[in-house]
PDB file of C-alpha atoms in Angstrom:
ATOM      1  CA  MET A   1      -5.231  10.162 -30.359  1.00  0.00           C
ATOM      2  CA  GLU A   2      -3.562  13.783 -31.395  1.00  0.00           C
ATOM      3  CA  GLU A   3      -3.112  12.617 -34.901  1.00  0.00           C
ATOM      4  CA  LYS A   4      -6.606  11.018 -34.772  1.00  0.00           C
ATOM      5  CA  CYS A   5      -5.272   7.613 -35.076  1.00  0.00           C
ATOM      6  CA  VAL A   6      -6.540   4.619 -33.029  1.00  0.00           C
ATOM      7  CA  SER A   7      -4.635   3.561 -29.917  1.00  0.00           C
ATOM      8  CA  ILE A   8      -4.559   0.036 -28.525  1.00  0.00           C
ATOM      9  CA  LEU A   9      -3.138  -0.962 -25.294  1.00  0.00           C
ATOM     10  CA  VAL A  10      -1.741  -4.371 -24.566  1.00  0.00           C
ATOM     11  CA  LEU A  11      -1.223  -5.261 -20.999  1.00  0.00           C
ATOM     12  CA  LEU A  12       0.178  -8.751 -19.750  1.00  0.00           C
ATOM     13  CA  ASP A  13      -0.846  -9.907 -16.320  1.00  0.00           C
ATOM     14  CA  PHE A  14       1.641 -11.786 -14.435  1.00  0.00           C
ATOM     15  CA  SER A  15      -0.365 -12.850 -11.127  1.00  0.00           C
ATOM     16  CA  SER A  16       2.522 -13.619  -8.482  1.00  0.00           C
ATOM     17  CA  ALA A  17       5.129 -13.154 -11.219  1.00  0.00           C
ATOM     18  CA  PHE A  18       8.201 -14.033  -9.256  1.00  0.00           C
ATOM     19  CA  ASN A  19       6.795 -17.175  -8.487  1.00  0.00           C
ATOM     20  CA  SER A  20       6.073 -18.450 -11.799  1.00  0.00           C
ATOM     21  CA  VAL A  21       9.311 -18.899 -13.016  1.00  0.00           C
ATOM     22  CA  ASP A  22      10.059 -22.081 -14.372  1.00  0.00           C
ATOM     23  CA  PHE A  23      13.344 -23.594 -13.641  1.00  0.00           C
ATOM     24  CA  ASP A  24      13.528 -25.934 -16.822  1.00  0.00           C
ATOM     25  CA  ILE A  25      12.137 -23.230 -19.273  1.00  0.00           C
ATOM     26  CA  PHE A  26      14.549 -20.614 -17.612  1.00  0.00           C
ATOM     27  CA  LEU A  27      17.552 -22.551 -17.934  1.00  0.00           C
ATOM     28  CA  SER A  28      16.759 -23.310 -21.850  1.00  0.00           C
ATOM     29  CA  ILE A  29      16.432 -19.815 -22.243  1.00  0.00           C
ATOM     30  CA  LEU A  30      19.669 -19.139 -20.952  1.00  0.00           C
ATOM     31  CA  ARG A  31      20.933 -21.869 -23.220  1.00  0.00           C
ATOM     32  CA  SER A  32      19.538 -20.392 -26.009  1.00  0.00           C
ATOM     33  CA  LEU A  33      21.030 -16.964 -25.391  1.00  0.00           C
ATOM     34  CA  ASN A  34      24.413 -18.588 -25.741  1.00  0.00           C
ATOM     35  CA  VAL A  35      24.873 -18.623 -21.665  1.00  0.00           C
ATOM     36  CA  SER A  36      28.100 -20.797 -21.047  1.00  0.00           C
ATOM     37  CA  SER A  37      27.361 -24.263 -19.572  1.00  0.00           C
ATOM     38  CA  ALA A  38      28.841 -23.068 -16.487  1.00  0.00           C
ATOM     39  CA  ALA A  39      27.320 -20.215 -16.098  1.00  0.00           C
ATOM     40  CA  VAL A  40      23.949 -22.517 -16.485  1.00  0.00           C
ATOM     41  CA  GLU A  41      24.937 -24.744 -14.005  1.00  0.00           C
ATOM     42  CA  TRP A  42      25.646 -22.473 -11.471  1.00  0.00           C
ATOM     43  CA  PHE A  43      22.009 -20.871 -12.150  1.00  0.00           C
ATOM     44  CA  ASP A  44      20.587 -24.637 -11.689  1.00  0.00           C
ATOM     45  CA  SER A  45      22.470 -24.708  -8.484  1.00  0.00           C
ATOM     46  CA  TYR A  46      21.426 -21.312  -7.260  1.00  0.00           C
ATOM     47  CA  LEU A  47      17.364 -21.742  -8.238  1.00  0.00           C
ATOM     48  CA  ARG A  48      17.042 -25.163  -6.781  1.00  0.00           C
ATOM     49  CA  GLY A  49      16.934 -26.966  -3.544  1.00  0.00           C
ATOM     50  CA  ARG A  50      15.288 -23.967  -1.729  1.00  0.00           C
ATOM     51  CA  SER A  51      12.220 -24.265   0.611  1.00  0.00           C
ATOM     52  CA  GLN A  52      10.235 -21.639   2.397  1.00  0.00           C
ATOM     53  CA  ARG A  53       7.616 -21.837   5.270  1.00  0.00           C
ATOM     54  CA  VAL A  54       4.996 -19.347   6.790  1.00  0.00           C
ATOM     55  CA  ARG A  55       5.020 -17.812  10.355  1.00  0.00           C
ATOM     56  CA  SER A  56       2.211 -16.223  11.706  1.00  0.00           C
ATOM     57  CA  ASP A  57       3.379 -14.618  15.338  1.00  0.00           C
ATOM     58  CA  GLU A  58       4.772 -17.790  16.937  1.00  0.00           C
ATOM     59  CA  VAL A  59       3.262 -20.335  14.605  1.00  0.00           C
ATOM     60  CA  THR A  60       5.091 -22.113  11.620  1.00  0.00           C
ATOM     61  CA  SER A  61       3.969 -24.146   8.789  1.00  0.00           C
ATOM     62  CA  ASP A  62       5.937 -27.049   7.593  1.00  0.00           C
ATOM     63  CA  TRP A  63       8.622 -26.533   4.942  1.00  0.00           C
ATOM     64  CA  CYS A  64       7.720 -26.852   1.248  1.00  0.00           C
ATOM     65  CA  ASP A  65      10.294 -27.291  -1.574  1.00  0.00           C
ATOM     66  CA  LEU A  66      10.211 -24.803  -4.252  1.00  0.00           C
ATOM     67  CA  ASP A  67      10.052 -25.936  -7.705  1.00  0.00           C
ATOM     68  CA  ALA A  68       9.532 -22.458  -9.532  1.00  0.00           C
ATOM     69  CA  GLY A  69       9.886 -19.095  -8.641  1.00  0.00           C
ATOM     70  CA  VAL A  70      12.893 -16.552  -8.188  1.00  0.00           C
ATOM     71  CA  PRO A  71      14.384 -15.876  -4.678  1.00  0.00           C
ATOM     72  CA  GLN A  72      12.266 -13.615  -2.591  1.00  0.00           C
ATOM     73  CA  GLY A  73      14.049 -10.349  -1.951  1.00  0.00           C
ATOM     74  CA  GLY A  74      17.352 -11.839  -4.070  1.00  0.00           C
ATOM     75  CA  VAL A  75      19.278  -8.936  -5.875  1.00  0.00           C
ATOM     76  CA  LEU A  76      19.065 -11.048  -9.141  1.00  0.00           C
ATOM     77  CA  SER A  77      15.615 -11.749  -9.149  1.00  0.00           C
ATOM     78  CA  PRO A  78      14.263  -8.810 -11.226  1.00  0.00           C
ATOM     79  CA  LEU A  79      16.996  -9.421 -13.960  1.00  0.00           C
ATOM     80  CA  LEU A  80      15.959 -13.081 -13.955  1.00  0.00           C
ATOM     81  CA  PHE A  81      12.471 -12.353 -14.139  1.00  0.00           C
ATOM     82  CA  SER A  82      13.108  -9.931 -17.061  1.00  0.00           C
ATOM     83  CA  ILE A  83      14.977 -12.879 -18.835  1.00  0.00           C
ATOM     84  CA  PHE A  84      12.607 -15.118 -18.320  1.00  0.00           C
ATOM     85  CA  ILE A  85       9.467 -12.882 -19.476  1.00  0.00           C
ATOM     86  CA  ASN A  86      11.465 -11.262 -22.651  1.00  0.00           C
ATOM     87  CA  THR A  87      10.712 -14.576 -24.667  1.00  0.00           C
ATOM     88  CA  ILE A  88       7.026 -14.821 -24.343  1.00  0.00           C
ATOM     89  CA  MET A  89       5.254 -15.573 -27.383  1.00  0.00           C
ATOM     90  CA  PHE A  90       1.771 -14.907 -28.736  1.00  0.00           C
ATOM     91  CA  ASN A  91       1.643 -16.750 -31.928  1.00  0.00           C
ATOM     92  CA  GLY A  92      -1.659 -18.652 -32.490  1.00  0.00           C
ATOM     93  CA  THR A  93      -2.716 -17.264 -29.181  1.00  0.00           C
ATOM     94  CA  PRO A  94      -5.623 -14.783 -29.357  1.00  0.00           C
ATOM     95  CA  ILE A  95      -5.583 -11.627 -26.758  1.00  0.00           C
ATOM     96  CA  ASP A  96      -9.066 -10.824 -25.562  1.00  0.00           C
ATOM     97  CA  TYR A  97     -10.058  -7.393 -26.177  1.00  0.00           C
ATOM     98  CA  THR A  98     -11.996  -5.720 -23.096  1.00  0.00           C
ATOM     99  CA  ASN A  99     -13.623  -2.515 -22.540  1.00  0.00           C
ATOM    100  CA  THR A 100     -12.028  -1.736 -19.186  1.00  0.00           C
ATOM    101  CA  VAL A 101      -8.670  -2.855 -18.121  1.00  0.00           C
ATOM    102  CA  THR A 102      -6.930  -2.431 -14.230  1.00  0.00           C
ATOM    103  CA  ASN A 103      -3.335  -1.509 -14.692  1.00  0.00           C
ATOM    104  CA  LEU A 104      -1.316  -0.846 -11.452  1.00  0.00           C
ATOM    105  CA  GLY A 105      -4.614   0.169  -9.788  1.00  0.00           C
ATOM    106  CA  ILE A 106      -6.113   2.199 -12.280  1.00  0.00           C
ATOM    107  CA  ILE A 107      -9.267   1.048 -14.351  1.00  0.00           C
ATOM    108  CA  ILE A 108      -8.898   2.220 -17.647  1.00  0.00           C
ATOM    109  CA  ASP A 109     -11.990   2.299 -20.248  1.00  0.00           C
ATOM    110  CA  ASN A 110     -11.781   2.215 -23.837  1.00  0.00           C
ATOM    111  CA  ASN A 111     -13.080   6.399 -23.915  1.00  0.00           C
ATOM    112  CA  LEU A 112     -10.766   7.085 -21.170  1.00  0.00           C
ATOM    113  CA  SER A 113     -13.786   8.751 -19.489  1.00  0.00           C
ATOM    114  CA  TRP A 114     -12.563   7.672 -16.012  1.00  0.00           C
ATOM    115  CA  ASN A 115     -16.169   6.747 -14.918  1.00  0.00           C
ATOM    116  CA  ALA A 116     -15.142   3.222 -13.825  1.00  0.00           C
ATOM    117  CA  GLN A 117     -11.882   4.681 -12.081  1.00  0.00           C
ATOM    118  CA  VAL A 118     -14.032   7.180  -9.992  1.00  0.00           C
ATOM    119  CA  ASN A 119     -16.904   4.623  -9.064  1.00  0.00           C
ATOM    120  CA  ASP A 120     -13.977   2.418  -7.986  1.00  0.00           C
ATOM    121  CA  VAL A 121     -12.800   5.138  -5.874  1.00  0.00           C
ATOM    122  CA  SER A 122     -16.289   5.999  -4.507  1.00  0.00           C
ATOM    123  CA  LYS A 123     -16.688   2.391  -3.401  1.00  0.00           C
ATOM    124  CA  LYS A 124     -13.302   2.507  -1.722  1.00  0.00           C
ATOM    125  CA  VAL A 125     -13.743   5.421   0.132  1.00  0.00           C
ATOM    126  CA  TYR A 126     -17.526   4.782   1.117  1.00  0.00           C
ATOM    127  CA  HIS A 127     -16.732   1.066   2.535  1.00  0.00           C
ATOM    128  CA  SER A 128     -13.788   2.605   4.774  1.00  0.00           C
ATOM    129  CA  LEU A 129     -15.832   5.501   5.963  1.00  0.00           C
ATOM    130  CA  HIS A 130     -18.746   2.804   6.654  1.00  0.00           C
ATOM    131  CA  LYS A 131     -16.343   1.257   8.813  1.00  0.00           C
ATOM    132  CA  LEU A 132     -14.970   4.261  10.673  1.00  0.00           C
ATOM    133  CA  LYS A 133     -18.784   5.904  11.335  1.00  0.00           C
ATOM    134  CA  THR A 134     -19.160   3.219  13.980  1.00  0.00           C
ATOM    135  CA  LEU A 135     -16.542   4.565  16.207  1.00  0.00           C
ATOM    136  CA  GLN A 136     -17.411   8.221  15.278  1.00  0.00           C
ATOM    137  CA  ASN A 137     -18.644   9.150  18.606  1.00  0.00           C
ATOM    138  CA  PHE A 138     -15.869   7.423  20.461  1.00  0.00           C
ATOM    139  CA  LEU A 139     -12.780   9.082  19.053  1.00  0.00           C
ATOM    140  CA  PRO A 140     -11.082  12.096  19.413  1.00  0.00           C
ATOM    141  CA  LEU A 141     -10.902  14.719  16.920  1.00  0.00           C
ATOM    142  CA  ASN A 142      -7.162  14.273  16.136  1.00  0.00           C
ATOM    143  CA  THR A 143      -7.758  10.564  15.858  1.00  0.00           C
ATOM    144  CA  LYS A 144     -10.521  11.064  13.465  1.00  0.00           C
ATOM    145  CA  ILE A 145      -8.294  13.519  11.226  1.00  0.00           C
ATOM    146  CA  LEU A 146      -5.413  11.055  11.392  1.00  0.00           C
ATOM    147  CA  LEU A 147      -7.794   8.009  10.453  1.00  0.00           C
ATOM    148  CA  VAL A 148      -8.907  10.188   7.499  1.00  0.00           C
ATOM    149  CA  GLN A 149      -5.351  11.153   6.238  1.00  0.00           C
ATOM    150  CA  THR A 150      -3.993   7.809   6.486  1.00  0.00           C
ATOM    151  CA  LEU A 151      -6.747   5.646   5.205  1.00  0.00           C
ATOM    152  CA  ILE A 152      -9.120   7.505   3.066  1.00  0.00           C
ATOM    153  CA  PHE A 153      -6.878  10.220   1.524  1.00  0.00           C
ATOM    154  CA  PRO A 154      -4.644   7.503  -0.177  1.00  0.00           C
ATOM    155  CA  ILE A 155      -7.655   6.209  -1.794  1.00  0.00           C
ATOM    156  CA  LEU A 156      -8.337   9.771  -3.019  1.00  0.00           C
ATOM    157  CA  ASP A 157      -5.030  10.673  -3.944  1.00  0.00           C
ATOM    158  CA  TYR A 158      -3.367   7.476  -5.649  1.00  0.00           C
ATOM    159  CA  ALA A 159      -2.345   8.367  -8.959  1.00  0.00           C
ATOM    160  CA  ASP A 160      -4.627  11.179  -9.633  1.00  0.00           C
ATOM    161  CA  SER A 161      -2.032  12.896 -11.869  1.00  0.00           C
ATOM    162  CA  CYS A 162      -3.074  10.115 -14.472  1.00  0.00           C
ATOM    163  CA  TYR A 163      -6.520  10.991 -15.005  1.00  0.00           C
ATOM    164  CA  LEU A 164      -6.537  14.713 -15.696  1.00  0.00           C
ATOM    165  CA  ASP A 165      -9.200  14.893 -18.176  1.00  0.00           C
ATOM    166  CA  VAL A 166     -11.820  13.801 -15.537  1.00  0.00           C
ATOM    167  CA  THR A 167     -15.232  15.753 -16.443  1.00  0.00           C
ATOM    168  CA  GLU A 168     -16.858  18.411 -13.996  1.00  0.00           C
ATOM    169  CA  GLU A 169     -19.333  16.119 -12.790  1.00  0.00           C
ATOM    170  CA  LEU A 170     -16.828  13.561 -12.015  1.00  0.00           C
ATOM    171  CA  LEU A 171     -14.608  15.879  -9.972  1.00  0.00           C
ATOM    172  CA  TYR A 172     -18.070  17.053  -8.058  1.00  0.00           C
ATOM    173  CA  ARG A 173     -18.347  13.344  -7.206  1.00  0.00           C
ATOM    174  CA  LEU A 174     -14.637  13.219  -6.006  1.00  0.00           C
ATOM    175  CA  GLU A 175     -15.136  16.636  -4.150  1.00  0.00           C
ATOM    176  CA  ARG A 176     -18.248  15.219  -2.156  1.00  0.00           C
ATOM    177  CA  LEU A 177     -16.036  12.138  -0.837  1.00  0.00           C
ATOM    178  CA  GLN A 178     -13.873  14.648   0.488  1.00  0.00           C
ATOM    179  CA  ASN A 179     -16.721  16.693   2.058  1.00  0.00           C
ATOM    180  CA  LEU A 180     -18.000  13.045   3.606  1.00  0.00           C
ATOM    181  CA  CYS A 181     -14.854  12.857   5.233  1.00  0.00           C
ATOM    182  CA  ILE A 182     -14.989  16.669   6.626  1.00  0.00           C
ATOM    183  CA  ARG A 183     -18.392  15.728   8.123  1.00  0.00           C
ATOM    184  CA  PHE A 184     -17.111  12.565   9.517  1.00  0.00           C
ATOM    185  CA  VAL A 185     -14.482  14.300  11.230  1.00  0.00           C
ATOM    186  CA  PHE A 186     -16.443  17.295  12.656  1.00  0.00           C
ATOM    187  CA  GLY A 187     -20.074  15.006  13.075  1.00  0.00           C
ATOM    188  CA  LEU A 188     -21.892  17.172  10.477  1.00  0.00           C
ATOM    189  CA  LYS A 189     -24.886  16.555   9.114  1.00  0.00           C
ATOM    190  CA  LYS A 190     -25.594  15.562   5.346  1.00  0.00           C
ATOM    191  CA  TYR A 191     -26.620  19.258   4.185  1.00  0.00           C
ATOM    192  CA  ASP A 192     -23.952  21.189   6.352  1.00  0.00           C
ATOM    193  CA  HIS A 193     -21.466  23.338   4.797  1.00  0.00           C
ATOM    194  CA  VAL A 194     -18.261  22.203   4.989  1.00  0.00           C
ATOM    195  CA  SER A 195     -15.922  24.986   3.963  1.00  0.00           C
ATOM    196  CA  ALA A 196     -15.294  26.902   6.925  1.00  0.00           C
ATOM    197  CA  PHE A 197     -14.419  23.352   8.203  1.00  0.00           C
ATOM    198  CA  ARG A 198     -12.110  22.640   5.946  1.00  0.00           C
ATOM    199  CA  SER A 199     -10.375  25.919   6.428  1.00  0.00           C
ATOM    200  CA  LYS A 200      -9.900  24.801  10.078  1.00  0.00           C
ATOM    201  CA  LEU A 201      -7.951  21.514   8.783  1.00  0.00           C
ATOM    202  CA  LYS A 202      -5.976  23.469   6.109  1.00  0.00           C
ATOM    203  CA  TRP A 203      -7.350  20.891   3.517  1.00  0.00           C
ATOM    204  CA  LEU A 204      -7.178  21.786   0.030  1.00  0.00           C
ATOM    205  CA  PRO A 205     -10.486  21.639  -2.030  1.00  0.00           C
ATOM    206  CA  ILE A 206     -10.196  18.335  -4.170  1.00  0.00           C
ATOM    207  CA  ARG A 207      -9.121  20.309  -7.570  1.00  0.00           C
ATOM    208  CA  LEU A 208      -6.375  22.046  -5.656  1.00  0.00           C
ATOM    209  CA  ARG A 209      -5.151  19.099  -4.180  1.00  0.00           C
ATOM    210  CA  ARG A 210      -5.066  17.318  -7.345  1.00  0.00           C
ATOM    211  CA  ASN A 211      -3.050  20.355  -8.889  1.00  0.00           C
ATOM    212  CA  SER A 212      -0.534  20.241  -5.977  1.00  0.00           C
ATOM    213  CA  HIS A 213       0.189  16.437  -7.008  1.00  0.00           C
ATOM    214  CA  ILE A 214       0.381  17.181 -10.541  1.00  0.00           C
ATOM    215  CA  LEU A 215       2.889  20.555  -9.610  1.00  0.00           C
ATOM    216  CA  SER A 216       4.846  18.479  -7.013  1.00  0.00           C
ATOM    217  CA  LEU A 217       5.652  15.341  -9.707  1.00  0.00           C
ATOM    218  CA  LEU A 218       6.463  18.076 -12.010  1.00  0.00           C
ATOM    219  CA  TYR A 219       9.031  19.802  -9.797  1.00  0.00           C
ATOM    220  CA  LYS A 220      10.414  16.387  -9.268  1.00  0.00           C
ATOM    221  CA  ILE A 221      10.982  15.438 -12.954  1.00  0.00           C
ATOM    222  CA  LEU A 222      12.755  18.900 -13.626  1.00  0.00           C
ATOM    223  CA  TYR A 223      14.840  19.206 -10.795  1.00  0.00           C
ATOM    224  CA  ASN A 224      15.610  15.401  -9.810  1.00  0.00           C
ATOM    225  CA  PRO A 225      19.065  14.492 -11.342  1.00  0.00           C
ATOM    226  CA  ILE A 226      17.981  10.853 -11.717  1.00  0.00           C
ATOM    227  CA  SER A 227      14.463  11.685 -13.653  1.00  0.00           C
ATOM    228  CA  PRO A 228      13.855   9.663 -16.541  1.00  0.00           C
ATOM    229  CA  SER A 229      14.802  11.089 -20.052  1.00  0.00           C
ATOM    230  CA  TYR A 230      11.445   9.848 -21.282  1.00  0.00           C
ATOM    231  CA  LEU A 231       9.889  12.340 -19.113  1.00  0.00           C
ATOM    232  CA  ILE A 232      12.335  15.203 -18.516  1.00  0.00           C
ATOM    233  CA  ASP A 233      12.623  15.307 -22.235  1.00  0.00           C
ATOM    234  CA  ARG A 234       9.060  16.424 -22.594  1.00  0.00           C
ATOM    235  CA  PHE A 235       9.540  19.664 -20.558  1.00  0.00           C
ATOM    236  CA  ASN A 236      11.730  23.062 -21.809  1.00  0.00           C
ATOM    237  CA  PHE A 237      12.404  25.904 -20.148  1.00  0.00           C
ATOM    238  CA  ALA A 238      10.923  28.681 -22.176  1.00  0.00           C
ATOM    239  CA  ARG A 239      14.682  30.531 -21.830  1.00  0.00           C
ATOM    240  CA  SER A 240      18.252  29.408 -21.009  1.00  0.00           C
ATOM    241  CA  LEU A 241      18.702  29.494 -17.365  1.00  0.00           C
ATOM    242  CA  ASP A 242      22.008  30.822 -18.154  1.00  0.00           C
ATOM    243  CA  ILE A 243      20.438  33.986 -19.422  1.00  0.00           C
ATOM    244  CA  PRO A 244      20.247  37.195 -16.732  1.00  0.00           C
ATOM    245  CA  CYS A 245      16.399  37.955 -16.895  1.00  0.00           C
ATOM    246  CA  ARG A 246      13.586  38.207 -14.659  1.00  0.00           C
ATOM    247  CA  SER A 247      13.065  35.133 -12.524  1.00  0.00           C
ATOM    248  CA  ASN A 248       9.466  34.397 -13.205  1.00  0.00           C
ATOM    249  CA  VAL A 249      10.489  34.709 -17.074  1.00  0.00           C
ATOM    250  CA  ARG A 250      13.360  32.572 -16.667  1.00  0.00           C
ATOM    251  CA  THR A 251      11.558  29.414 -14.934  1.00  0.00           C
ATOM    252  CA  ASN A 252       8.602  29.366 -17.471  1.00  0.00           C
ATOM    253  CA  LEU A 253       8.139  26.476 -19.163  1.00  0.00           C
ATOM    254  CA  SER A 254       7.527  26.090 -23.150  1.00  0.00           C
ATOM    255  CA  LEU A 255       3.900  24.845 -23.710  1.00  0.00           C
ATOM    256  CA  PRO A 256       3.852  21.949 -26.078  1.00  0.00           C
ATOM    257  CA  SER A 257       2.048  22.494 -29.254  1.00  0.00           C
ATOM    258  CA  HIS A 258      -1.343  20.668 -29.493  1.00  0.00           C
ATOM    259  CA  ARG A 259      -4.149  20.813 -31.867  1.00  0.00           C
ATOM    260  CA  SER A 260      -7.107  18.651 -30.056  1.00  0.00           C
ATOM    261  CA  ASN A 261      -8.636  19.437 -26.989  1.00  0.00           C
ATOM    262  CA  PHE A 262      -7.936  15.827 -25.711  1.00  0.00           C
ATOM    263  CA  PHE A 263      -4.291  16.307 -25.665  1.00  0.00           C
ATOM    264  CA  SER A 264      -4.772  19.871 -23.941  1.00  0.00           C
ATOM    265  CA  TYR A 265      -5.786  17.734 -20.555  1.00  0.00           C
ATOM    266  CA  SER A 266      -2.665  15.701 -20.914  1.00  0.00           C
ATOM    267  CA  PHE A 267      -0.028  15.708 -18.238  1.00  0.00           C
ATOM    268  CA  THR A 268       2.315  17.091 -20.618  1.00  0.00           C
ATOM    269  CA  VAL A 269       0.226  20.297 -21.264  1.00  0.00           C
ATOM    270  CA  HIS A 270      -2.165  20.480 -18.338  1.00  0.00           C
ATOM    271  CA  ALA A 271       1.071  20.515 -15.984  1.00  0.00           C
ATOM    272  CA  VAL A 272       3.012  23.190 -17.885  1.00  0.00           C
ATOM    273  CA  ARG A 273      -0.286  25.487 -17.598  1.00  0.00           C
ATOM    274  CA  LEU A 274      -0.284  25.103 -13.836  1.00  0.00           C
ATOM    275  CA  TRP A 275       3.233  25.663 -13.601  1.00  0.00           C
ATOM    276  CA  ASN A 276       3.662  28.992 -15.387  1.00  0.00           C
ATOM    277  CA  SER A 277       0.611  30.353 -13.321  1.00  0.00           C
ATOM    278  CA  LEU A 278       2.438  30.060 -10.247  1.00  0.00           C
ATOM    279  CA  PRO A 279       4.276  32.971  -8.486  1.00  0.00           C
ATOM    280  CA  HIS A 280       8.253  32.754  -9.495  1.00  0.00           C
ATOM    281  CA  THR A 281       8.664  32.355  -5.556  1.00  0.00           C
ATOM    282  CA  ILE A 282       7.021  28.962  -5.612  1.00  0.00           C
ATOM    283  CA  ARG A 283       8.885  27.707  -8.410  1.00  0.00           C
ATOM    284  CA  ASP A 284      12.403  29.165  -7.455  1.00  0.00           C
ATOM    285  CA  SER A 285      12.163  26.861  -4.447  1.00  0.00           C
ATOM    286  CA  PRO A 286      15.543  25.330  -3.206  1.00  0.00           C
ATOM    287  CA  SER A 287      14.106  22.159  -2.437  1.00  0.00           C
ATOM    288  CA  PHE A 288      11.079  19.713  -2.839  1.00  0.00           C
ATOM    289  CA  ALA A 289       9.950  20.206   0.561  1.00  0.00           C
ATOM    290  CA  VAL A 290       9.993  24.257   0.565  1.00  0.00           C
ATOM    291  CA  PHE A 291       8.253  23.876  -2.949  1.00  0.00           C
ATOM    292  CA  LYS A 292       5.519  21.762  -1.208  1.00  0.00           C
ATOM    293  CA  LYS A 293       5.170  23.900   1.480  1.00  0.00           C
ATOM    294  CA  ARG A 294       4.967  27.317  -0.328  1.00  0.00           C
ATOM    295  CA  LEU A 295       2.527  25.763  -2.844  1.00  0.00           C
ATOM    296  CA  LYS A 296      -0.094  24.630  -0.220  1.00  0.00           C
ATOM    297  CA  GLU A 297       0.424  27.979   1.432  1.00  0.00           C
ATOM    298  CA  HIS A 298      -0.123  29.669  -1.914  1.00  0.00           C
ATOM    299  CA  TYR A 299      -3.427  27.563  -2.647  1.00  0.00           C
ATOM    300  CA  LEU A 300      -4.758  27.858   0.947  1.00  0.00           C
ATOM    301  CA  SER A 301      -4.241  31.959   0.322  1.00  0.00           C
ATOM    302  CA  THR A 302      -6.709  31.777  -2.628  1.00  0.00           C
ATOM    303  CA  GLN A 303      -9.442  30.046  -0.652  1.00  0.00           C
ATOM    304  CA  GLN A 304      -9.781  33.017   2.265  1.00  0.00           C
TER     305      GLN A 304
END
């Protein structure tokens, strides 16, 4: 998109993926990969002859023989499934085009407007709060706070670092969802102001909450030794950490070059801007736990 080219996303939907591995097809694939006959026979014995049943409390179903699927929880299962899907063929099979698609719980539309994603988040939050409101007058304050934090906030927070280019209108909608949670906790009316009550809860406004998630992810990328290279390679400190200089300069990140306004809202650019705007005492945090604590305290102080 930065180069003004068309982007196409192709997704493969594997429903109940591990259960879909056909034994005969899988063994044929192994033979086509020149796996020895003895090894193929071993896998044949490993996969076949299994059975399973379902248990609910003290009630169990009858045993059922398995004629497909890799063993649940098996160490080899992810590898076997990867081998199985590695030879999927699409010749002669048309791939349907759609304006929206769901990938790992994120709804992506063809304009990357995120309207469908925010609509889905709103629907889930309203549905959950509607159920909780039936108990609003019977639950103690701490219980209501716990319910919101465990049932509602995961919906609002899920993968919010993936869609940073939401419009102000959509951000306002997300903010209203958070305000509904505050009104539920304190039993406020529709038009009551919530800022003071949010401060009592020490909850960050939705924009700062999203920023904290972005920065937390960036901290993990920068300082986790097992961060994948396709992420860590996107970020570079402005100066070498071995060169003595002021700490706030030493931990600055180089801003990636970009031309389009669209790319400026990518995680790569937006996260660097947020990082460089932090006080060096936060960026120099010795651990992730300390970083999160200092970051939240910093953002809360800006709301006073």
